[in-house]
């Protein structure tokens, strides 16, 4: 299958790589062309614009940073939709706004293109292992046709409803993930102050009712003070801002979400935007007057 891929970041590079491994023909675009070099070395074609990556493609994937990036690479003068033929499928894996997903779906439909908002969860670990959860919003036909490619990148691919439903589901994911991260990092701060071996604590609670993906995968990174990003704070802060905006639009007051957004925004202001979300411990350690090892 001929595939266009737009956005080669921490996760996108692995996801695109799985498609190459499965024998699909990829044209790849990134604003930083050097990020494409490993994929080009494996047989991908380097595109100069999103439009060039999309021309003649059966399916085009976007995996960029922010809603305005999605809009630019999709609807801009050299955007993907300007090069996509009727009958092709546009899949946006970026975590973006539900309203933009609906808007893009309408523009795509006007030119005979099917569109899916399909944000993912699982971080760099899930992207590399092809075990992502992929949350799809859009026409059932688009999900059915894209499924052979989506299953190369994820183990849990679900159709949640019409355009925007994938993004709304990702907001649910981020609300839960950030609350879980607060609990995990506070628990490890408590463990250290109580004189416990934090790695033993992770093994003990990770196997019980309090166990979670964050505890098992990011807890050990916190203990080692490894803040390399699987998912960057700047992206989580953006996502929580979207979730807060959507919650307010629906008349919801979600204090846990507001607290998490405040903590991540603080880290962003202090220069930790490129760190992984597990660096939340830095904000909580400061709040707890905690001295790290």
Short mmCIF file of C-alpha atoms in Angstrom, two decimals:
data_model
loop_
_atom_site.label_atom_id
_atom_site.label_comp_id
_atom_site.label_asym_id
_atom_site.label_seq_id
_atom_site.Cartn_x
_atom_site.Cartn_y
_atom_site.Cartn_z
CA UNK A 1 0.00 0.00 0.00
CA UNK A 2 1.22 3.54 -0.74
CA UNK A 3 1.38 5.58 2.48
CA UNK A 4 2.18 9.19 3.30
CA UNK A 5 3.56 9.90 6.77
CA UNK A 6 3.80 13.45 8.18
CA UNK A 7 5.61 14.00 11.48
CA UNK A 8 8.66 12.02 12.59
CA UNK A 9 9.01 12.49 16.33
CA UNK A 10 9.59 10.34 19.41
CA UNK A 11 6.62 8.11 18.56
CA UNK A 12 6.07 8.74 14.85
CA UNK A 13 9.46 7.34 13.89
CA UNK A 14 8.61 3.96 15.42
CA UNK A 15 5.08 3.90 14.03
CA UNK A 16 6.20 4.70 10.50
CA UNK A 17 8.97 2.15 10.87
CA UNK A 18 6.46 -0.64 11.53
CA UNK A 19 4.74 0.14 8.23
CA UNK A 20 8.04 -0.05 6.37
CA UNK A 21 8.82 -3.37 8.07
CA UNK A 22 5.50 -4.70 6.82
CA UNK A 23 6.47 -3.85 3.24
CA UNK A 24 4.44 -0.70 2.64
CA UNK A 25 5.78 2.10 0.43
CA UNK A 26 6.21 5.30 2.47
CA UNK A 27 6.75 8.93 1.58
CA UNK A 28 7.76 10.79 4.75
CA UNK A 29 7.80 14.47 5.71
CA UNK A 30 9.13 16.30 8.75
CA UNK A 31 9.87 19.98 9.22
CA UNK A 32 13.29 18.75 10.38
CA UNK A 33 14.28 16.65 7.38
CA UNK A 34 17.16 14.97 9.22
CA UNK A 35 14.63 13.13 11.41
CA UNK A 36 13.54 11.23 8.30
CA UNK A 37 17.02 9.91 7.49
CA UNK A 38 16.70 6.54 9.35
CA UNK A 39 13.41 5.84 7.54
CA UNK A 40 14.83 6.91 4.17
CA UNK A 41 17.74 4.55 4.79
CA UNK A 42 15.16 1.78 5.12
CA UNK A 43 13.49 2.62 1.81
CA UNK A 44 11.14 5.53 2.47
CA UNK A 45 11.01 8.48 0.08
CA UNK A 46 11.73 11.94 1.51
CA UNK A 47 8.96 14.45 0.70
CA UNK A 48 9.58 18.20 0.64
CA UNK A 49 6.04 19.16 1.73
CA UNK A 50 3.01 17.48 3.33
CA UNK A 51 1.30 17.68 -0.06
CA UNK A 52 4.15 15.81 -1.72
CA UNK A 53 3.99 13.09 0.95
CA UNK A 54 0.25 12.73 0.31
CA UNK A 55 0.18 12.74 -3.48
CA UNK A 56 -1.11 9.44 -4.79
CA UNK A 57 -1.21 7.85 -1.32
CA UNK A 58 -3.88 5.35 -0.32
CA UNK A 59 -3.60 6.44 3.32
CA UNK A 60 -1.93 9.51 4.86
CA UNK A 61 -0.97 9.63 8.55
CA UNK A 62 -0.21 12.79 10.51
CA UNK A 63 1.56 12.73 13.89
CA UNK A 64 2.58 16.27 14.81
CA UNK A 65 2.66 18.44 17.92
CA UNK A 66 -0.24 20.84 18.29
CA UNK A 67 -3.67 21.58 16.77
CA UNK A 68 -2.23 24.46 14.76
CA UNK A 69 0.39 22.07 13.36
CA UNK A 70 -2.38 19.65 12.39
CA UNK A 71 -4.25 22.43 10.65
CA UNK A 72 -1.13 23.59 8.78
CA UNK A 73 -0.01 20.16 7.53
CA UNK A 74 -3.58 19.16 6.63
CA UNK A 75 -5.41 22.26 5.40
CA UNK A 76 -2.53 24.57 4.48
CA UNK A 77 -1.61 25.56 0.92
CA UNK A 78 0.86 22.67 0.76
CA UNK A 79 -1.16 20.55 3.18
CA UNK A 80 -1.91 16.88 2.81
CA UNK A 81 -5.51 17.31 1.66
CA UNK A 82 -4.38 19.37 -1.32
CA UNK A 83 -2.57 16.31 -2.66
CA UNK A 84 -4.88 13.46 -1.65
CA UNK A 85 -6.95 11.71 -4.31
CA UNK A 86 -10.66 10.92 -3.85
CA UNK A 87 -11.17 7.63 -2.05
CA UNK A 88 -8.02 7.96 0.05
CA UNK A 89 -7.97 8.07 3.86
CA UNK A 90 -6.51 10.70 6.19
CA UNK A 91 -5.61 9.48 9.70
CA UNK A 92 -4.54 12.03 12.33
CA UNK A 93 -2.73 10.43 15.28
CA UNK A 94 -2.01 13.80 16.93
CA UNK A 95 -3.81 14.60 20.16
CA UNK A 96 -5.80 17.63 19.04
CA UNK A 97 -9.18 19.27 19.61
CA UNK A 98 -12.44 17.47 18.84
CA UNK A 99 -13.69 20.55 17.01
CA UNK A 100 -10.70 20.57 14.66
CA UNK A 101 -11.26 16.86 13.97
CA UNK A 102 -14.85 17.60 12.93
CA UNK A 103 -13.68 20.52 10.79
CA UNK A 104 -11.04 18.45 8.99
CA UNK A 105 -13.52 15.62 8.42
CA UNK A 106 -15.89 18.05 6.70
CA UNK A 107 -13.16 19.44 4.45
CA UNK A 108 -11.98 15.92 3.62
CA UNK A 109 -15.49 14.71 2.80
CA UNK A 110 -15.98 17.65 0.43
CA UNK A 111 -13.21 16.27 -1.77
CA UNK A 112 -14.13 12.60 -1.39
CA UNK A 113 -11.51 11.76 1.25
CA UNK A 114 -12.32 9.76 4.39
CA UNK A 115 -10.93 11.15 7.66
CA UNK A 116 -10.19 9.62 11.06
CA UNK A 117 -9.11 11.32 14.25
CA UNK A 118 -7.11 8.51 15.84
CA UNK A 119 -4.99 9.68 18.80
CA UNK A 120 -2.89 7.05 20.52
CA UNK A 121 -1.83 6.08 24.03
CA UNK A 122 1.18 4.08 25.15
CA UNK A 123 4.10 6.48 24.78
CA UNK A 124 7.44 5.66 23.20
CA UNK A 125 7.35 2.19 24.76
CA UNK A 126 4.04 1.35 23.09
CA UNK A 127 5.08 2.94 19.80
CA UNK A 128 8.29 0.92 19.63
CA UNK A 129 6.54 -2.31 20.67
CA UNK A 130 3.58 -1.74 18.30
CA UNK A 131 1.27 -2.09 21.30
CA UNK A 132 -0.44 1.29 21.25
CA UNK A 133 -4.08 1.89 22.05
CA UNK A 134 -5.61 3.72 19.07
CA UNK A 135 -8.88 5.62 19.55
CA UNK A 136 -10.72 6.27 16.30
CA UNK A 137 -13.42 8.77 15.45
CA UNK A 138 -14.93 8.89 11.97
CA UNK A 139 -16.84 6.78 9.46
CA UNK A 140 -16.89 3.01 10.11
CA UNK A 141 -15.79 2.45 6.50
CA UNK A 142 -12.60 4.44 7.11
CA UNK A 143 -11.78 2.42 10.22
CA UNK A 144 -12.38 -0.84 8.37
CA UNK A 145 -10.16 0.15 5.45
CA UNK A 146 -7.36 1.56 7.63
CA UNK A 147 -7.44 -1.33 10.11
CA UNK A 148 -4.70 -3.45 8.46
CA UNK A 149 -2.28 -0.54 8.88
CA UNK A 150 -3.50 0.49 12.34
CA UNK A 151 -3.02 -3.04 13.62
CA UNK A 152 0.65 -2.87 12.65
CA UNK A 153 1.06 -0.08 15.22
CA UNK A 154 -1.40 -0.93 17.96
CA UNK A 155 -2.87 -3.89 19.81
CA UNK A 156 -6.07 -2.14 20.88
CA UNK A 157 -7.74 -0.34 17.97
CA UNK A 158 -11.29 0.82 18.67
CA UNK A 159 -13.92 2.81 16.78
CA UNK A 160 -15.50 5.19 19.31
CA UNK A 161 -17.96 7.09 17.13
CA UNK A 162 -18.21 9.97 14.63
CA UNK A 163 -15.52 12.61 13.91
CA UNK A 164 -14.18 14.02 17.17
CA UNK A 165 -14.96 10.91 19.22
CA UNK A 166 -11.36 9.73 19.08
CA UNK A 167 -10.14 13.06 20.48
CA UNK A 168 -12.77 13.11 23.21
CA UNK A 169 -11.68 9.61 24.23
CA UNK A 170 -8.05 10.74 24.33
CA UNK A 171 -9.08 13.54 26.69
CA UNK A 172 -10.53 10.87 29.00
CA UNK A 173 -7.22 9.03 28.71
CA UNK A 174 -5.18 12.12 29.61
CA UNK A 175 -7.40 13.03 32.55
CA UNK A 176 -6.88 9.54 33.98
CA UNK A 177 -3.18 9.41 33.09
CA UNK A 178 -2.34 12.70 34.80
CA UNK A 179 -4.27 11.78 37.94
CA UNK A 180 -2.48 8.43 37.99
CA UNK A 181 0.88 10.17 37.56
CA UNK A 182 0.22 12.41 40.56
CA UNK A 183 -0.61 9.37 42.69
CA UNK A 184 2.42 7.41 41.49
CA UNK A 185 4.95 10.17 42.08
CA UNK A 186 3.50 11.10 45.49
CA UNK A 187 3.63 7.42 46.51
CA UNK A 188 7.33 7.21 45.61
CA UNK A 189 8.09 10.43 47.50
CA UNK A 190 6.32 8.93 50.53
CA UNK A 191 8.22 5.63 50.12
CA UNK A 192 11.59 7.35 50.10
CA UNK A 193 10.78 9.52 53.13
CA UNK A 194 9.61 6.36 54.98
CA UNK A 195 12.98 4.71 54.32
CA UNK A 196 11.67 2.10 51.90
CA UNK A 197 13.40 0.75 48.81
CA UNK A 198 11.40 2.43 46.06
CA UNK A 199 12.03 -0.34 43.53
CA UNK A 200 10.70 -2.91 46.00
CA UNK A 201 7.65 -0.72 46.56
CA UNK A 202 7.01 -0.58 42.81
CA UNK A 203 7.17 -4.38 42.59
CA UNK A 204 4.82 -4.74 45.56
CA UNK A 205 2.12 -2.28 44.58
CA UNK A 206 2.47 -2.81 40.84
CA UNK A 207 1.06 -6.31 41.21
CA UNK A 208 -1.95 -5.23 43.25
CA UNK A 209 -5.05 -3.09 42.90
CA UNK A 210 -2.96 0.09 42.73
CA UNK A 211 -0.91 -1.21 39.83
CA UNK A 212 -0.92 0.74 36.57
CA UNK A 213 1.00 1.28 33.36
CA UNK A 214 2.59 4.38 34.90
CA UNK A 215 3.72 2.54 38.03
CA UNK A 216 5.29 -0.33 36.09
CA UNK A 217 6.82 1.64 33.20
CA UNK A 218 7.52 5.13 34.54
CA UNK A 219 7.97 4.42 38.25
CA UNK A 220 11.44 2.88 37.69
CA UNK A 221 12.42 5.92 35.60
CA UNK A 222 11.44 8.24 38.46
CA UNK A 223 13.55 6.21 40.90
CA UNK A 224 16.56 6.47 38.55
CA UNK A 225 15.93 10.20 37.96
CA UNK A 226 15.55 9.37 34.28
CA UNK A 227 13.39 12.08 32.79
CA UNK A 228 14.05 11.27 29.13
CA UNK A 229 10.76 11.70 27.27
CA UNK A 230 8.45 8.97 26.18
CA UNK A 231 5.84 11.72 26.12
CA UNK A 232 6.98 15.30 26.65
CA UNK A 233 5.64 17.63 29.32
CA UNK A 234 4.99 20.31 26.68
CA UNK A 235 2.62 17.91 24.92
CA UNK A 236 0.89 16.82 28.13
CA UNK A 237 0.41 20.44 29.16
CA UNK A 238 -1.15 21.12 25.75
CA UNK A 239 -3.43 18.10 26.06
CA UNK A 240 -4.62 19.05 29.54
CA UNK A 241 -5.34 22.56 28.30
CA UNK A 242 -7.55 21.07 25.59
CA UNK A 243 -9.28 18.83 28.15
CA UNK A 244 -9.92 21.79 30.46
CA UNK A 245 -11.34 23.85 27.61
CA UNK A 246 -13.63 21.02 26.52
CA UNK A 247 -14.73 20.39 30.12
CA UNK A 248 -15.58 24.07 30.58
CA UNK A 249 -17.50 24.07 27.30
CA UNK A 250 -19.58 21.14 28.61
CA UNK A 251 -20.14 22.84 31.99
CA UNK A 252 -17.90 20.45 33.93
CA UNK A 253 -15.74 21.32 36.95
CA UNK A 254 -12.88 18.79 37.20
CA UNK A 255 -10.56 19.79 40.07
CA UNK A 256 -8.12 16.91 39.58
CA UNK A 257 -7.61 17.89 35.97
CA UNK A 258 -7.14 21.54 36.96
CA UNK A 259 -4.47 20.59 39.53
CA UNK A 260 -2.56 18.43 37.06
CA UNK A 261 -2.65 21.20 34.45
CA UNK A 262 -1.33 23.67 37.04
CA UNK A 263 1.57 21.35 38.00
CA UNK A 264 2.60 20.63 34.43
CA UNK A 265 2.27 24.30 33.47
CA UNK A 266 4.66 25.13 36.31
CA UNK A 267 7.23 22.64 35.02
CA UNK A 268 6.82 24.08 31.53
CA UNK A 269 7.56 27.59 32.82
CA UNK A 270 10.69 26.28 34.56
CA UNK A 271 12.18 24.82 31.39
CA UNK A 272 11.11 21.17 31.67
CA UNK A 273 8.95 21.08 28.54
CA UNK A 274 11.20 18.56 26.77
CA UNK A 275 11.32 16.21 29.78
CA UNK A 276 9.07 13.19 30.04
CA UNK A 277 5.82 13.40 31.97
CA UNK A 278 7.37 11.41 34.84
CA UNK A 279 9.30 14.60 35.68
CA UNK A 280 6.07 15.65 37.40
CA UNK A 281 7.87 14.38 40.49
CA UNK A 282 10.01 17.53 40.40
CA UNK A 283 6.98 19.75 40.98
CA UNK A 284 5.59 17.49 43.69
CA UNK A 285 8.95 17.15 45.45
CA UNK A 286 9.11 20.93 45.65
CA UNK A 287 5.57 21.08 47.05
CA UNK A 288 6.36 18.33 49.59
CA UNK A 289 9.68 20.01 50.63
CA UNK A 290 11.33 16.74 49.65
CA UNK A 291 15.08 16.27 49.20
CA UNK A 292 15.86 13.85 46.35
CA UNK A 293 18.78 11.44 46.49
#
